[in-house]
C-alpha atoms as a PDB file:
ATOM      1  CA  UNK A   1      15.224  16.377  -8.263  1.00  0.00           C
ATOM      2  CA  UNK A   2      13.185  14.766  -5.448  1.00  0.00           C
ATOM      3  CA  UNK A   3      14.805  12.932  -2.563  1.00  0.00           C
ATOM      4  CA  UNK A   4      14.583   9.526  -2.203  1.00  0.00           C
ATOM      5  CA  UNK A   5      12.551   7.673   0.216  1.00  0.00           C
ATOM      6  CA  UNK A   6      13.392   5.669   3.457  1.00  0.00           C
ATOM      7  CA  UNK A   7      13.082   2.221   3.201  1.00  0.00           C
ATOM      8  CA  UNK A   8       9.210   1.452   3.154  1.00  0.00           C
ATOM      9  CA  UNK A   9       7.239   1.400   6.566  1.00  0.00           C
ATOM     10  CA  UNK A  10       3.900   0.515   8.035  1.00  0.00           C
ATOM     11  CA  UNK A  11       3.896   4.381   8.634  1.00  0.00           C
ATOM     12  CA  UNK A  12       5.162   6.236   5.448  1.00  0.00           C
ATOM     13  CA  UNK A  13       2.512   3.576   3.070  1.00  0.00           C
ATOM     14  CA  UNK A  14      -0.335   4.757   5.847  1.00  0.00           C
ATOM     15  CA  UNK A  15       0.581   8.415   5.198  1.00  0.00           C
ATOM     16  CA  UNK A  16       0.716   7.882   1.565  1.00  0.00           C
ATOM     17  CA  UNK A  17      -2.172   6.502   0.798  1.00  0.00           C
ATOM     18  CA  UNK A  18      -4.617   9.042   3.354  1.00  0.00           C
ATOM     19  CA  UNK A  19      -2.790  11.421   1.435  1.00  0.00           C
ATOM     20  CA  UNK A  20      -3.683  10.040  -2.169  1.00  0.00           C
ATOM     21  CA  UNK A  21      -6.756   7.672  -1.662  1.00  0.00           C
ATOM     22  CA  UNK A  22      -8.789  10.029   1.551  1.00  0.00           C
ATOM     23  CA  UNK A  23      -9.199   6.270   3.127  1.00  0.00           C
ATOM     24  CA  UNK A  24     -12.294   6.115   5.533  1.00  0.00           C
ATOM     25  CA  UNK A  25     -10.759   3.068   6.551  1.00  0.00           C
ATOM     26  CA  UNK A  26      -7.073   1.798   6.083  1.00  0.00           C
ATOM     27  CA  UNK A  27      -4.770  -1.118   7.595  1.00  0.00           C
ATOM     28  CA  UNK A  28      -1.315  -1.214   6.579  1.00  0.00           C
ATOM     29  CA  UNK A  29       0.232  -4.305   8.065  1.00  0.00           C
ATOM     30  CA  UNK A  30       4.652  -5.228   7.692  1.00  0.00           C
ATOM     31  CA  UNK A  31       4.032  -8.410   6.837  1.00  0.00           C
ATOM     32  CA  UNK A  32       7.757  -8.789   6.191  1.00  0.00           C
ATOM     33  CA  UNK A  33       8.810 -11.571   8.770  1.00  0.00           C
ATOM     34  CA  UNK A  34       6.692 -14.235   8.062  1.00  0.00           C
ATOM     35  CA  UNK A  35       8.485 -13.993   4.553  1.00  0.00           C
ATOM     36  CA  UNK A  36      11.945 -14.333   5.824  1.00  0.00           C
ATOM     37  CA  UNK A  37      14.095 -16.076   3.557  1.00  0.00           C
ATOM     38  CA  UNK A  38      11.591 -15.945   0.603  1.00  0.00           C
ATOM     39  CA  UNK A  39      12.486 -14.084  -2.672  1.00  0.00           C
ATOM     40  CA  UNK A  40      12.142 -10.249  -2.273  1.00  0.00           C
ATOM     41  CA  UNK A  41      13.052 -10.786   1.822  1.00  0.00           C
ATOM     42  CA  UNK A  42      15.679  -7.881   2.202  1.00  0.00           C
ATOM     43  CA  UNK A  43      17.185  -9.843   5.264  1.00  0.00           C
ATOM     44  CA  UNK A  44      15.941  -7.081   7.920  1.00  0.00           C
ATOM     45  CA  UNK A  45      12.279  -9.090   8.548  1.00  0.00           C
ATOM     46  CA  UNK A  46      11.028  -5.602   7.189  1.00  0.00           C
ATOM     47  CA  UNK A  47       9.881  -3.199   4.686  1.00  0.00           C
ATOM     48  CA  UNK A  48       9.943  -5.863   2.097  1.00  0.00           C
ATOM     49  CA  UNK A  49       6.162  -7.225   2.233  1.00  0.00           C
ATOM     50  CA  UNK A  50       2.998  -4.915   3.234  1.00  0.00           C
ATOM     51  CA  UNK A  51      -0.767  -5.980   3.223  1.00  0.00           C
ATOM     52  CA  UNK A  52      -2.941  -2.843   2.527  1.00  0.00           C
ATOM     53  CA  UNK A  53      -7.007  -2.718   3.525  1.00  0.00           C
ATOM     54  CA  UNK A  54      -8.583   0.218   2.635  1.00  0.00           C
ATOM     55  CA  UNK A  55     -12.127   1.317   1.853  1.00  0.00           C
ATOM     56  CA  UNK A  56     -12.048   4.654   0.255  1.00  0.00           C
ATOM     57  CA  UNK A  57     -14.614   6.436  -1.807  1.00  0.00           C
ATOM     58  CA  UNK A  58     -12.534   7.460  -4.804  1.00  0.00           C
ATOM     59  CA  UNK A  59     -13.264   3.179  -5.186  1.00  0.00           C
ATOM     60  CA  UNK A  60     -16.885   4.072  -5.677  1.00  0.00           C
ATOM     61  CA  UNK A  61     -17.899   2.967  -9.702  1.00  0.00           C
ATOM     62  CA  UNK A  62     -14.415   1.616 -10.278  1.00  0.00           C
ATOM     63  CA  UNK A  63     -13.586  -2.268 -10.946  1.00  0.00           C
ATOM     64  CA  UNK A  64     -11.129  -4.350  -8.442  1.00  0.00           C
ATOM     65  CA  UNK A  65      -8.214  -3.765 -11.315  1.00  0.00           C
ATOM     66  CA  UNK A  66      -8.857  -0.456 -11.061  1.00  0.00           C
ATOM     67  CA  UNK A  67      -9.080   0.107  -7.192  1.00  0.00           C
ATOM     68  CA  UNK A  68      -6.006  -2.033  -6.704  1.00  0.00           C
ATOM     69  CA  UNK A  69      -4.183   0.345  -9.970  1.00  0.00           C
ATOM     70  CA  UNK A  70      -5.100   3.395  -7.421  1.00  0.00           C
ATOM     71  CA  UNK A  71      -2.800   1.534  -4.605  1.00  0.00           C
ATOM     72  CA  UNK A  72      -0.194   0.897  -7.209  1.00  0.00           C
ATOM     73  CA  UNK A  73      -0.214   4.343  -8.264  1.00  0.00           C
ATOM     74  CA  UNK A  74      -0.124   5.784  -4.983  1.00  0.00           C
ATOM     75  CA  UNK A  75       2.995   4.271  -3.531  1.00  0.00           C
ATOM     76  CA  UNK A  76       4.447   3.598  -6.743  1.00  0.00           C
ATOM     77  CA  UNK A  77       7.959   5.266  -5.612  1.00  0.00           C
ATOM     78  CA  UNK A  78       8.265   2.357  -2.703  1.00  0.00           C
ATOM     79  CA  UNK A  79       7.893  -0.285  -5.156  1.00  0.00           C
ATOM     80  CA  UNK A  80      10.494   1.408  -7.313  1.00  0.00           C
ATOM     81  CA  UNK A  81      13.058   1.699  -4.442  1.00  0.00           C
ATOM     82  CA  UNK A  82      12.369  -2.447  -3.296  1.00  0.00           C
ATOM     83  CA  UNK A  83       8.980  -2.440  -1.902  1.00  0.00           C
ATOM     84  CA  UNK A  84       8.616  -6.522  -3.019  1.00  0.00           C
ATOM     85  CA  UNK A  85       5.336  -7.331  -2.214  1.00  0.00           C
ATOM     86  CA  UNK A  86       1.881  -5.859  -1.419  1.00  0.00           C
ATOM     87  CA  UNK A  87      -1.628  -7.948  -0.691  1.00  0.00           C
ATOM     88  CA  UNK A  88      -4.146  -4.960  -1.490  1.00  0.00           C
ATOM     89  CA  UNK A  89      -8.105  -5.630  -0.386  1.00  0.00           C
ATOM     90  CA  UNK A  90     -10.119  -2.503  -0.988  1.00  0.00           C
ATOM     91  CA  UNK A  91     -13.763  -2.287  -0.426  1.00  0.00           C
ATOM     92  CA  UNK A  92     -15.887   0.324  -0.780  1.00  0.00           C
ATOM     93  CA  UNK A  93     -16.925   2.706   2.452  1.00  0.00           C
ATOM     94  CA  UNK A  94     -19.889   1.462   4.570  1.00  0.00           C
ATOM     95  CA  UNK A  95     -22.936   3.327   3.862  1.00  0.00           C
ATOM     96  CA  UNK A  96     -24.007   5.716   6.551  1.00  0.00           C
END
């Protein structure tokens, strides 16, 4: 049986999704405050709302649906346990 998570944090999605998605560039930004008071706020201004940039080569050949899928899947357990809302831009890595 696995242990639940913490409430979601700027730190725990960042270490999620280097461990899932090898980002070569990631932002992970509580965006949580500026939603006080708005449907999904859990009161504490937050946890509740993240916005996620990431490049990451595992992107490379894939749509936007599916890039944005990979975030999904990767922190699917915060979403599960009141993770509300998540703005997700991906882009692919810059070429060397």
């Amino acid at each position: 049986m696995s242990q639940p998570l913490p409430t979601a944090s700027a730190a725990l999605i960042t270490q999620r999704l280097q461990e899932r998605l090898q980002p070569t560039a990631l932002e992970v930004i509580d965006e949580s405050a500026l939603h006080s008071g708005h449907a999904g706020a859990n009161g504490t201004g937050f946890g509740s709302h993240f916005r996620v940039r990431i490049a990451s080569q595992l992107f490379t050949g894939k749509t936007p649906v599916a890039r944005h899928r990979l975030v999904y899947d990767a922190l699917q357990d915060f979403i599960d346990q009141g993770l509300h809302a998540l703005a997700i831009e991906t882009q692919l890595p810059a070429a060397n």
